[in-house]
Short mmCIF file of C-alpha atoms and ligand atoms in Angstrom, two decimals:
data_model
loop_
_atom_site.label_atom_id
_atom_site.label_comp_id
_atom_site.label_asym_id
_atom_site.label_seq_id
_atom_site.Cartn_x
_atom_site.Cartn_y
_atom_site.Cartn_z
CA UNK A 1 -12.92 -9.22 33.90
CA UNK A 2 -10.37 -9.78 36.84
CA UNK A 3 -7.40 -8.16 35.83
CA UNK A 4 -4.97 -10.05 38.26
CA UNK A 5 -5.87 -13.17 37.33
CA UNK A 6 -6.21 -12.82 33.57
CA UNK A 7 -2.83 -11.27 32.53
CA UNK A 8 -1.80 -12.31 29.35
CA UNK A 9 1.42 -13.08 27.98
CA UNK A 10 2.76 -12.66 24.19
CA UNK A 11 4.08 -16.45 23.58
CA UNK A 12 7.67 -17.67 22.53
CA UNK A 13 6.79 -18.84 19.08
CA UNK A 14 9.57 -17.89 17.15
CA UNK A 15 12.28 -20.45 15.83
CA UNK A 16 15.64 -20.02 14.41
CA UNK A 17 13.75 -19.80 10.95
CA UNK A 18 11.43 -17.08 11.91
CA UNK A 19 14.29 -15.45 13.29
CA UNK A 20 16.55 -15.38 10.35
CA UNK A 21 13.56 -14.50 8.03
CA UNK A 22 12.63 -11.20 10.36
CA UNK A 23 16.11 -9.97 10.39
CA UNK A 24 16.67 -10.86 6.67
CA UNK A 25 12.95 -10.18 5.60
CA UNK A 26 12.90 -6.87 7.29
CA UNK A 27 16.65 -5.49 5.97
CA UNK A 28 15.88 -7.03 2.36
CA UNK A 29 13.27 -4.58 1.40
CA UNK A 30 12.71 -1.34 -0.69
CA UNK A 31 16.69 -0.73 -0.47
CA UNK A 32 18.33 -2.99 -2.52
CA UNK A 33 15.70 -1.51 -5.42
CA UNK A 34 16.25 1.48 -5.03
CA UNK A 35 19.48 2.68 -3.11
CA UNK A 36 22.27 1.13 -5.96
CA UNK A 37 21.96 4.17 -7.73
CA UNK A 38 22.27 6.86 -5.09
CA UNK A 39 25.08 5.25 -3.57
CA UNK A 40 26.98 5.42 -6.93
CA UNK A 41 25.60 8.54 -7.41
CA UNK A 42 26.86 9.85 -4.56
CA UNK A 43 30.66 8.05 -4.49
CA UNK A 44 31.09 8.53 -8.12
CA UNK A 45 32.77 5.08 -9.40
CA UNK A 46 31.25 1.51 -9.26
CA UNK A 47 34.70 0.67 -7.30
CA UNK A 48 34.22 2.82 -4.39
CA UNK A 49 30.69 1.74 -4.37
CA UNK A 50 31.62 -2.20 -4.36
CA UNK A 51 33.74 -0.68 -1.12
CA UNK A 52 31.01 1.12 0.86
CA UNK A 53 28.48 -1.80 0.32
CA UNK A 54 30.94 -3.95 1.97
CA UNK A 55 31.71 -1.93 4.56
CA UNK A 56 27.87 -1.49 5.10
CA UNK A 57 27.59 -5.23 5.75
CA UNK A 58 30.25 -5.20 7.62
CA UNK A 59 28.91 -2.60 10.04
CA UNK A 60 25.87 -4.28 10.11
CA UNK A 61 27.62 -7.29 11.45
CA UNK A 62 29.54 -6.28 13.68
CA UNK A 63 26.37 -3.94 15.05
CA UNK A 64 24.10 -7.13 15.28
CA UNK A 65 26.67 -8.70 17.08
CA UNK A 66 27.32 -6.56 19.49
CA UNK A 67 23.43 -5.80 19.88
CA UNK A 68 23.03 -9.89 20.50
CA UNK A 69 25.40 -9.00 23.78
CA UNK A 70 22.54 -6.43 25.06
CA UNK A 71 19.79 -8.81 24.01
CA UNK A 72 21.24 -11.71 26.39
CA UNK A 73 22.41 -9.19 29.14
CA UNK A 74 19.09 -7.64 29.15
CA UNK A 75 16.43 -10.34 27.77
CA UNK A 76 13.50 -7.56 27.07
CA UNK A 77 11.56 -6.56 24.05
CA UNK A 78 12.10 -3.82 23.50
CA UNK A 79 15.39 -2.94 21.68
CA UNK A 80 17.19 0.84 21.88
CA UNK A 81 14.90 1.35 24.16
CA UNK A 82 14.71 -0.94 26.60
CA UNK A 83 18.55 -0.78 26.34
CA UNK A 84 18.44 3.27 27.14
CA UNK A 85 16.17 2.53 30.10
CA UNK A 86 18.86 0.29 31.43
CA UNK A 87 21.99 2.25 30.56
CA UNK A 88 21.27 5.64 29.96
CA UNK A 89 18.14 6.42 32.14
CA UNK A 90 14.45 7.18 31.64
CA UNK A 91 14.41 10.34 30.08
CA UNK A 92 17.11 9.49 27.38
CA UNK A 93 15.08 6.50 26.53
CA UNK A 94 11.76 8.50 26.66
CA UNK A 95 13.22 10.97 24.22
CA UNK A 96 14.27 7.76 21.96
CA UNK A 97 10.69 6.10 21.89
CA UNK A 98 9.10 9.43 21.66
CA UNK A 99 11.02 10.21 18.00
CA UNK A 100 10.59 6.66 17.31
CA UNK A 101 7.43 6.31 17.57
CA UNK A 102 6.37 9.69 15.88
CA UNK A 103 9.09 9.88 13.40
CA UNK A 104 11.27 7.07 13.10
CA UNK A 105 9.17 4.03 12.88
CA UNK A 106 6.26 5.44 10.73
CA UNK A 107 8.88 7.32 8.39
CA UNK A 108 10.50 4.08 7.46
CA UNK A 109 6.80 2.15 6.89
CA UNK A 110 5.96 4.71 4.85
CA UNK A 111 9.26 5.16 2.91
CA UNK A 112 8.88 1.66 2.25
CA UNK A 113 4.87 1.56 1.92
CA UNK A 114 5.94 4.32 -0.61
CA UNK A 115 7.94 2.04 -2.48
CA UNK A 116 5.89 -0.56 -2.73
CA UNK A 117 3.42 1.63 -4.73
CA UNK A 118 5.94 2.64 -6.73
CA UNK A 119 6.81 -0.79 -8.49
CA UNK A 120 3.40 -1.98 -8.19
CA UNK A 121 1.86 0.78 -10.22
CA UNK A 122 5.53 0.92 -12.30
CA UNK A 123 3.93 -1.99 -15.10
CA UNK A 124 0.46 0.41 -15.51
CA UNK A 125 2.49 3.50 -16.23
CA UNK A 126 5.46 2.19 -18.85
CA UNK A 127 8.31 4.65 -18.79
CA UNK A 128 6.68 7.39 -17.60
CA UNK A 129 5.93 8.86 -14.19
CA UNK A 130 2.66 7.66 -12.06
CA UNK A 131 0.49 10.21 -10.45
CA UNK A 132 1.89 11.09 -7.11
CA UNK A 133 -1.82 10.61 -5.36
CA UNK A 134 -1.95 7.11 -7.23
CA UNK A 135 1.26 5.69 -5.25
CA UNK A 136 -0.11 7.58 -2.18
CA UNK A 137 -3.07 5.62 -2.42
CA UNK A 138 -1.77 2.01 -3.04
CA UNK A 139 1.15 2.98 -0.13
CA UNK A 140 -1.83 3.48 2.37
CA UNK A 141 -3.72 0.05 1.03
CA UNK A 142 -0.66 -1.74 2.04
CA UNK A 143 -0.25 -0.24 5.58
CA UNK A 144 -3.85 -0.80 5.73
CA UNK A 145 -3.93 -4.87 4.98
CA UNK A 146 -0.68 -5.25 7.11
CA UNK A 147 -2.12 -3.16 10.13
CA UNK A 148 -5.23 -5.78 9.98
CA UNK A 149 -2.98 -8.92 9.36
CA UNK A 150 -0.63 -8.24 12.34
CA UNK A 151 -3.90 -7.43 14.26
CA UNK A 152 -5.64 -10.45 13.80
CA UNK A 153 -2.54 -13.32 14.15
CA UNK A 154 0.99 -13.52 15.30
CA UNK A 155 1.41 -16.73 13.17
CA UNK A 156 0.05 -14.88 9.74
CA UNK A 157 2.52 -12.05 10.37
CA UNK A 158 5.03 -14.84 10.36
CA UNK A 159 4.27 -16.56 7.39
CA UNK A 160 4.03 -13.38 5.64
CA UNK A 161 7.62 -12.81 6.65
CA UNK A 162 8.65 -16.58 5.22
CA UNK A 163 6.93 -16.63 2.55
CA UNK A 164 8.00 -12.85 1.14
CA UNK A 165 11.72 -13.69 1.97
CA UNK A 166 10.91 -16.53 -0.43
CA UNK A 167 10.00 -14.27 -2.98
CA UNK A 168 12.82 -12.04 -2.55
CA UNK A 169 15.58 -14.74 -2.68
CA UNK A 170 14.58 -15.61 -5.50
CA UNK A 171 14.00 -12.00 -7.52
CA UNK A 172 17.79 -11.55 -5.97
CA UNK A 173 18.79 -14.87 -7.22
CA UNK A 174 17.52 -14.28 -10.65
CA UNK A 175 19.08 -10.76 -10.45
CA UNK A 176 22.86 -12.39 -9.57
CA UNK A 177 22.29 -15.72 -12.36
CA UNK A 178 21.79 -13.03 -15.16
CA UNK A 179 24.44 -11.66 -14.34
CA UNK A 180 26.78 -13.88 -13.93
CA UNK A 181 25.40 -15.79 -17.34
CA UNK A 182 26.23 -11.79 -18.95
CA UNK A 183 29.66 -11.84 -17.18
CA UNK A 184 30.64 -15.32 -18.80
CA UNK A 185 29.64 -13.89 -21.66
CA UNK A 186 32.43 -11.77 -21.68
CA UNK A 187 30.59 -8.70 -20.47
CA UNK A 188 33.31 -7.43 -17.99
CA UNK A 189 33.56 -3.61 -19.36
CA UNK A 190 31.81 -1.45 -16.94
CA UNK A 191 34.77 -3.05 -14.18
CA UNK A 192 37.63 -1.54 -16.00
CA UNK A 193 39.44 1.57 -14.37
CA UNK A 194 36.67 1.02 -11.47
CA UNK A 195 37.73 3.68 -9.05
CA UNK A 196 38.11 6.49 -11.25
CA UNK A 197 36.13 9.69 -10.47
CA UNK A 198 35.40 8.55 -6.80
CA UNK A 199 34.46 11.38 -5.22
CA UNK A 200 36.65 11.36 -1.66
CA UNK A 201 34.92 14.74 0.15
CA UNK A 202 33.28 13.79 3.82
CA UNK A 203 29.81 14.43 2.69
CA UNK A 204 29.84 12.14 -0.63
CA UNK A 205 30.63 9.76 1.48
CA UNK A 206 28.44 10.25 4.18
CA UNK A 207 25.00 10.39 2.11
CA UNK A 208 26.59 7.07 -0.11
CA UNK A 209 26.65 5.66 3.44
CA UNK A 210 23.38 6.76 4.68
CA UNK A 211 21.22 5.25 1.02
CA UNK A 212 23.36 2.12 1.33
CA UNK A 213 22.94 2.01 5.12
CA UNK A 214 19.18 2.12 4.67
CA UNK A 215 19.59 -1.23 2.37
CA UNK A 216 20.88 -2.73 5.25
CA UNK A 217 18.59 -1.02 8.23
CA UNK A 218 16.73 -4.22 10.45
CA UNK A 219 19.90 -6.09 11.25
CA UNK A 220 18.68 -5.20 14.74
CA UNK A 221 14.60 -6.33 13.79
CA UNK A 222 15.17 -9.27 16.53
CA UNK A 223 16.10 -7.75 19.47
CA UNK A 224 13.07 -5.73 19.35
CA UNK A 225 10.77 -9.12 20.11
CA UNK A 226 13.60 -10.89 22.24
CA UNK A 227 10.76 -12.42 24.46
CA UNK A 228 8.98 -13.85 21.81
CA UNK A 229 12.23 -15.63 20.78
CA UNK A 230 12.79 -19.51 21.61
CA UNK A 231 16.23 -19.58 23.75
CA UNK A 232 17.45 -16.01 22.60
CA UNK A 233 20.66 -16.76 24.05
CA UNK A 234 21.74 -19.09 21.44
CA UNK A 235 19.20 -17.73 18.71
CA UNK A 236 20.00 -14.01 18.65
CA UNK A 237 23.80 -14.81 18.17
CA UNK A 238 23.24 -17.33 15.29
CA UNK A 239 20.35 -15.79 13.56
CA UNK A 240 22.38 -12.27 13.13
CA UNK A 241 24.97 -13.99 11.78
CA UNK A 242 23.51 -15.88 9.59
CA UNK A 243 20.85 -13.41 8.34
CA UNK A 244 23.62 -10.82 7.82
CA UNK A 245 25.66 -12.80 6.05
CA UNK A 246 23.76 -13.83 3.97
CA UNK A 247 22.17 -10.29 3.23
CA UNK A 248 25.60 -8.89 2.40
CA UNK A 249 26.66 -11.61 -0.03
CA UNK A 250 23.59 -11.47 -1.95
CA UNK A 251 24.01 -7.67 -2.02
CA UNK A 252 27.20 -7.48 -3.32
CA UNK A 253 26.32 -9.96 -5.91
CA UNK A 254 22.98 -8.22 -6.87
CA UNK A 255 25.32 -4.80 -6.96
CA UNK A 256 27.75 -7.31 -9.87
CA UNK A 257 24.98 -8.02 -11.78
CA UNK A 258 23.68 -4.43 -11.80
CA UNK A 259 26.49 -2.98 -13.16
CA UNK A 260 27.25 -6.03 -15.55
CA UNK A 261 23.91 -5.56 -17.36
CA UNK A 262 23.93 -1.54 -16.77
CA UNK A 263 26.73 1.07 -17.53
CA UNK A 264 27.12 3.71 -14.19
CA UNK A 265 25.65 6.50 -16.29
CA UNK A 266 22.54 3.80 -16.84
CA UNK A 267 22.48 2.48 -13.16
CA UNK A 268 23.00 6.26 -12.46
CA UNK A 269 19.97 7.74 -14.64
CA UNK A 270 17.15 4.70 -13.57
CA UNK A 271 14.55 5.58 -11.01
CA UNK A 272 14.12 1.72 -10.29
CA UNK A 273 16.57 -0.69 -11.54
CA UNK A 274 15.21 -3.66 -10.48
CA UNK A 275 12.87 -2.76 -13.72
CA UNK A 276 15.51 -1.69 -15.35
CA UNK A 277 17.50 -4.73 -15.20
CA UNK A 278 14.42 -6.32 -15.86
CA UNK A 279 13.74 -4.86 -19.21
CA UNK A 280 17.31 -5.30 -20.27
CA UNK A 281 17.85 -8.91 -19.88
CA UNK A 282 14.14 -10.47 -19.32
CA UNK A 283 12.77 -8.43 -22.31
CA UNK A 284 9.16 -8.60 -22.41
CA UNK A 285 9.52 -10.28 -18.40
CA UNK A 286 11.12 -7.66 -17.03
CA UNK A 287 7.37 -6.93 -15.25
CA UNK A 288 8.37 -9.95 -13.30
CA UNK A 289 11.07 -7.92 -11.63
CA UNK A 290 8.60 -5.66 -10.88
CA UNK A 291 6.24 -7.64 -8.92
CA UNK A 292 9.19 -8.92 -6.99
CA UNK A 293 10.32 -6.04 -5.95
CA UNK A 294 7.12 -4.73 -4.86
CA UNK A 295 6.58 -8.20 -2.87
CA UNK A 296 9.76 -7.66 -1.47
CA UNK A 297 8.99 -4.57 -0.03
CA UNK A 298 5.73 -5.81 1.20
CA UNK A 299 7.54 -8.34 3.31
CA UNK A 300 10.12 -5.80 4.95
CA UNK A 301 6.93 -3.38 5.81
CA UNK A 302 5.25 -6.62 7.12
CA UNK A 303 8.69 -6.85 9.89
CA UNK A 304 8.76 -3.02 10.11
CA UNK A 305 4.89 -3.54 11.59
CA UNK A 306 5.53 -6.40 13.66
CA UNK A 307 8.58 -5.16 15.29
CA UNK A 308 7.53 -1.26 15.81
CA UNK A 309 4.37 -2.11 17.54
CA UNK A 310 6.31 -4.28 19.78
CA UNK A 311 8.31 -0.57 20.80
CA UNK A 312 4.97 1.32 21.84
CA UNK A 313 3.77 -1.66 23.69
CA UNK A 314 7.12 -2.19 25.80
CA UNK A 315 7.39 1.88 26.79
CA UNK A 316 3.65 1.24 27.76
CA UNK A 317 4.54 -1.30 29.90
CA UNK A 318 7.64 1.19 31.38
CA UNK A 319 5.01 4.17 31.98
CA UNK A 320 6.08 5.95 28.61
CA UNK A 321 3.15 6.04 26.58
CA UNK A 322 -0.42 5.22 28.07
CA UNK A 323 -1.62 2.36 28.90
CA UNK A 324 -3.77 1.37 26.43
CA UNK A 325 -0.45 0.92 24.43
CA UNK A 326 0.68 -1.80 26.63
CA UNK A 327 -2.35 -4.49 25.99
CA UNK A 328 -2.94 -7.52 24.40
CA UNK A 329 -5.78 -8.72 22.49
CA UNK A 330 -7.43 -11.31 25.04
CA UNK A 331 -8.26 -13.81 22.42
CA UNK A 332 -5.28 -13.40 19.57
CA UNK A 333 -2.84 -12.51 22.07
CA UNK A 334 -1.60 -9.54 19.40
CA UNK A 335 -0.45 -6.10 20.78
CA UNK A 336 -3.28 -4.36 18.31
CA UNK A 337 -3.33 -0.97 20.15
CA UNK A 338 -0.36 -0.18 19.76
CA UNK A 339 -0.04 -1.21 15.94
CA UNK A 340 -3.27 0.92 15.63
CA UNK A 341 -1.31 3.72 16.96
CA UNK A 342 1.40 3.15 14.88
CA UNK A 343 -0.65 2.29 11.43
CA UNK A 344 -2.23 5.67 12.09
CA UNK A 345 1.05 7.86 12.65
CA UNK A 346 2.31 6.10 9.52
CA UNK A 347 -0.80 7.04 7.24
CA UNK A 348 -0.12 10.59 8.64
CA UNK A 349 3.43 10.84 7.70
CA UNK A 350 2.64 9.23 4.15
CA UNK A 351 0.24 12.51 3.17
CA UNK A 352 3.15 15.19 2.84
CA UNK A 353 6.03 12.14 2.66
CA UNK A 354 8.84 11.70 -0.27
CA UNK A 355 11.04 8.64 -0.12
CA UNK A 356 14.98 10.70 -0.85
CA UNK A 357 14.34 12.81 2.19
CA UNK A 358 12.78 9.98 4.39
CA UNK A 359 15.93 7.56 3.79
CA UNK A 360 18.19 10.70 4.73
CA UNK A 361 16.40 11.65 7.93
CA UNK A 362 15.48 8.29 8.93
CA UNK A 363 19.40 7.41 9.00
CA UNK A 364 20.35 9.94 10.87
CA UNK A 365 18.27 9.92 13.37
CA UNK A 366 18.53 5.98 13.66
CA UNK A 367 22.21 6.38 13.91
CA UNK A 368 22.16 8.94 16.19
CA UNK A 369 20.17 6.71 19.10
CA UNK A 370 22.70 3.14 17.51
CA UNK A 371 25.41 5.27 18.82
CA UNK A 372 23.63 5.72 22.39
CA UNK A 373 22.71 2.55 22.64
CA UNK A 374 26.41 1.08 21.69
CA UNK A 375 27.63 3.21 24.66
CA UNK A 376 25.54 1.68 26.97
CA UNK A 377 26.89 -1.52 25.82
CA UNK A 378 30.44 -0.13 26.75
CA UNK A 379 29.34 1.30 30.02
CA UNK A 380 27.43 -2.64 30.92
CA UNK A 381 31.07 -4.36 29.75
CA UNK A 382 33.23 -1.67 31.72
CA UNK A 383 30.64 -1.29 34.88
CA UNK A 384 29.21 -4.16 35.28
CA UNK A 385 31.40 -6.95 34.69
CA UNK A 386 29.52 -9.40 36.81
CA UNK A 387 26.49 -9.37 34.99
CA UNK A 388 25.22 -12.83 33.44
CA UNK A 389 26.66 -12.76 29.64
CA UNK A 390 25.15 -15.75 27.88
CA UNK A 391 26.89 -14.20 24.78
CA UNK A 392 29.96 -11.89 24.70
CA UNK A 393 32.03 -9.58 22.29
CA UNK A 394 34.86 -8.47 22.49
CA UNK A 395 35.43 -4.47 23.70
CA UNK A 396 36.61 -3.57 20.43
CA UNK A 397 33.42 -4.21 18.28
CA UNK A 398 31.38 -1.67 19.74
CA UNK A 399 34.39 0.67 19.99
CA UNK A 400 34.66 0.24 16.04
CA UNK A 401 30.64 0.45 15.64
CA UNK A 402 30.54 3.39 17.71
CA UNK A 403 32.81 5.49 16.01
CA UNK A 404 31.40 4.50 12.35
CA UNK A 405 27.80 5.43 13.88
CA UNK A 406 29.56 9.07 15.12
CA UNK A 407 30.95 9.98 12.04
CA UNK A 408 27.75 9.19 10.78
CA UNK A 409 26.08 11.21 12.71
CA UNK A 410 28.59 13.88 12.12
CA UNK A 411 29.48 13.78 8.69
CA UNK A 412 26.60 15.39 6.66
CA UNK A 413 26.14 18.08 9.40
CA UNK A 414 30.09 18.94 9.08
CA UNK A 415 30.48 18.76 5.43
CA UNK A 416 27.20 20.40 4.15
CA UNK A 417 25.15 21.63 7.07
CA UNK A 418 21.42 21.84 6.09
CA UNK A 419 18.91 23.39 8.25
CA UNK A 420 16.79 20.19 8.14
CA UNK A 421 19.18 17.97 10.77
CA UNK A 422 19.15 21.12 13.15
CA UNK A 423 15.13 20.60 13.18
CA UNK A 424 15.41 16.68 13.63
CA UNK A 425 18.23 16.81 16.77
CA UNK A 426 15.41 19.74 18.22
CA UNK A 427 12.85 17.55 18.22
CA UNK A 428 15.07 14.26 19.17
CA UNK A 429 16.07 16.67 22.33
CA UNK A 430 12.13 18.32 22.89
CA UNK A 431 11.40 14.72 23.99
CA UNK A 432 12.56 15.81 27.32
CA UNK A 433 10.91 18.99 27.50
CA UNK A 434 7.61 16.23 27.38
CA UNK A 435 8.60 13.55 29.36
CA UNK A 436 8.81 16.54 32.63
CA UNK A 437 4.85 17.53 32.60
CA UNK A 438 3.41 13.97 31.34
CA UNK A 439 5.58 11.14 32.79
CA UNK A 440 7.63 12.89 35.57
CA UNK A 441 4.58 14.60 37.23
CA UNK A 442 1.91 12.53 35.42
CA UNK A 443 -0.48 16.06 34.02
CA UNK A 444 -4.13 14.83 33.21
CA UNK A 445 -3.91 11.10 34.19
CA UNK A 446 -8.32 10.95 34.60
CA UNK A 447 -8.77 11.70 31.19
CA UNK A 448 -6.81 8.84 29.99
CA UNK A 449 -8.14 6.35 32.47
CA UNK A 450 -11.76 7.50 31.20
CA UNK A 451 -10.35 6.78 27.63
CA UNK A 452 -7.98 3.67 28.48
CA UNK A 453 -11.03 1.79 29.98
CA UNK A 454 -13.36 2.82 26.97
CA UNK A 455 -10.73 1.72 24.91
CA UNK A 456 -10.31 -1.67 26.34
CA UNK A 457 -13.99 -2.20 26.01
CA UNK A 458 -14.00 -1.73 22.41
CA UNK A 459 -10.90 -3.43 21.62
CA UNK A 460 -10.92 -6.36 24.09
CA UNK A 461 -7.59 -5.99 24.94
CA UNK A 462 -6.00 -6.72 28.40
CA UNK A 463 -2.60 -5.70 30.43
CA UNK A 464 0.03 -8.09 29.34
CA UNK A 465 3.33 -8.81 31.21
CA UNK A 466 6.72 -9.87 30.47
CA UNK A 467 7.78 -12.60 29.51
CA UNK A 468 11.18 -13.32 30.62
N1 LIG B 1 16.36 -2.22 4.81
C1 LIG B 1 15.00 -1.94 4.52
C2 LIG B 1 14.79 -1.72 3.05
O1 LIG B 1 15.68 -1.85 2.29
C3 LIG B 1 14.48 -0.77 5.29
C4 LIG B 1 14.39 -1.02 6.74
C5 LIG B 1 13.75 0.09 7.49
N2 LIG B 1 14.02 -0.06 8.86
C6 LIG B 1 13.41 -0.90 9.67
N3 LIG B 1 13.85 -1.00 10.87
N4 LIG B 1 12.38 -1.57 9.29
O2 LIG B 1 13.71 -1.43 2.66
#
């Protein structure tokens, strides 16, 4: 096949619809589940908890916002990374897409593959707890069928995507009307004295931020398939804010309902209140809740997929990760190397994964690389002034996102130091003890010519290029 000639190029096939239902789809997941009761948990008072789900959304906003500034500056797939390549330099962004792609990207797949199992099996086991190897196995049959689906068709992926974040509206919908009926109803006791025992020490608040943050993770799903986006200059801007809007209304509504229906010690003591909730006001429905929740999640791992693929394939592209990484199926036009790669990593993660510590890590870490990224933004606005802006924020929203996304970073390390972050920031920072011998001076490149052509062969997959 004549390479030159036959380069292939992922297609532009996703409208402002798509677009809100990836960001949406993707943050409305597993989270809103499963991370109510932590977050209270952790704060102490329903109050304080109404008050760090706002602020969450509010983050997320203003994050997506001023992420829609990179994505028109610098019109790649791509996201953090591509951004790091352009601000901060190759071997920052090497070390980014090297603990993204082994840790980042399958740890959130499988925390949410993981949950997935959990309320599907939830109905077959009623009340008590499932055998751990039982959820393992349904989690890995659902990275399986989604590995194949984004494999075989860019348009299936999509209508996944729509026709989960039907689903979910309307479990979340159902979820706000009963409550609201119960609140009519009088039912307005669990709000009284709402901020007593809020716990106010730096590392409550911290790991209430970090569950409810991981609710909210994927506000930045879009920028990480810019150049499949129709006009991303005007559909980046108005899909985050839509999509996040909406996301944080319905959350703070589902969060009402919650605690209408459920004292804190209840909310506090469930291991899935969707089925909790369920139980107490659909009775001998509340299975219903179940399946949505588990469809739910489904959709979000379906965006998780579609977007991380799109990560290995665009630091391919860059040199970062072998070739083979960087193709295209000739026919469907799908990146399915690299979502092999990343299916595989993700099954590997799931044997020895548990979903508390994967939300924890998985926060920091992503917040850690947000806050790199949001200074590159600053540097572009204070550097390079001149630079086409199709869409603009002002200075101060990355100054604000940057300093939640420190003390994030910060805060659990400060307050209660575990040995566990000191591991994650050494691997985060071995990245660049790899990226010397393999992509500076380019160690054992025959080998992986030998296996990218075999590869290509068996796959029938082909270089593709941007598409800008
Ligand atoms: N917000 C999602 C949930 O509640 C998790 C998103 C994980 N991150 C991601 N980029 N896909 O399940």
């Amino acid at each position: 096949m004549e390479s030159d000639t036959q380069r292939l190029n992922l297609k532009r096939e996703i409208g402002i619809i798509g677009a809100v239902s990836f960001i949406a789809g993707t943050m409305i997941g597993s989270g809103i589940f499963i991370s109510p009761q932590y977050v209270l948990s952790a704060i102490g008072s329903p109050g304080a908890s109404f008050v760090i789900w706002t602020c969450c959304g509010l983050i997320a906003m203003l994050g997506g916002l001023c992420y829609a500034e990179l994505g028109t500056v610098i019109p790649e797939s791509g996201a953090e990374y591509i951004y790091m390549l352009r601000t901060a330099g190759k071997v920052v962004a090497f070390m980014f897409v090297f603990s993204f792609i082994i840790v980042m990207r399958p740890a959130s797949a499988t925390g949410i593959a993981l949950s997935v199992a959990e309320y599907v099996v939830a109905p077959f086991y009623n009340g008590c707890t499932p055998p751990q190897l039982v959820v393992k196995l349904v989690a890995a049959g659902a990275i399986i069928v989604l590995a194949i689906v984004n494999c075989l068709s860019v348009r299936l992926a999509t209508a996944i995507q729509v026709v989960s974040m039907a689903i979910k509206l309307l479990a979340l919908a159902v979820i706000i009307l009963g409550g609201v009926v119960m609140l009519f109803e009088g039912r307005t006791e669990n709000f009284e004295n709402s901020f007593e025992e809020t716990n106010v020490n730096v590392s409550s608040i911290g790991i209430a931020f970090y569950q409810c943050l991981w609710s909210y993770d994927g506000w930045n799903t879009l920028n990480f398939l810019t150049e499949e986006l129709k006009h991303p200059e005007v559909n980046l801007p108005r899909a985050v804010v839509i999509a996040i809007s909406l996301v944080t209304g319905l959350y703070l509504l589902v969060n009402v309902s919650y605690l209408t229906v459920m004292t804190p010690k209840e909310l506090m003591s469930s291991s899935a209140v969707a089925v909790t909730w369920g139980n107490k006001v659909l009775g001998s429905w509340g299975w219903i809740m179940s399946v949505a929740a588990a469809l739910s999640a489904f959709g979000s791992l379906n965006g998780t997929f579609f977007s991380g693929g799109r990560v290995c394939f665009v630091a391919a592209r860059e040199g970062h990760m072998p070739d083979i990484l960087a193709m295209a199926h000739v026919h469907r036009l799908t990146p399915s190397p690299a979502l092999i790669f990343t299916t595989v990593v993700s099954l590997l993660v799931l044997i020895p994964g548990d979903f508390q510590s994967i939300v924890n890590f998985f926060s920091f870490t992503a917040w850690f690389f947000y806050a790199i990224t949001l200074s590159g933004l600053l540097y572009l606005k204070i550097k390079k002034p001149e630079l086409p802006r199709p869409y603009t924020v002002p200075i101060i929203l990355p100054i604000l996102v940057l300093m939640a996304a420190i003390f994030l970073v910060l805060a659990p390390i400060i307050d209660n130091p575990q040995i566990e972050y000191l591991y994650v920031t050494l691997f985060i920072l071995s990245g660049a003890i790899v990226y010397i011998p393999f992509i500076h001076y380019k160690l054992c490149p025959g080998l992986l010519t030998k296996l990218t052509v075999f590869l290509q062969l068996f796959l029938e997959v082909a270089p593709a290029e941007k598409n800008l």
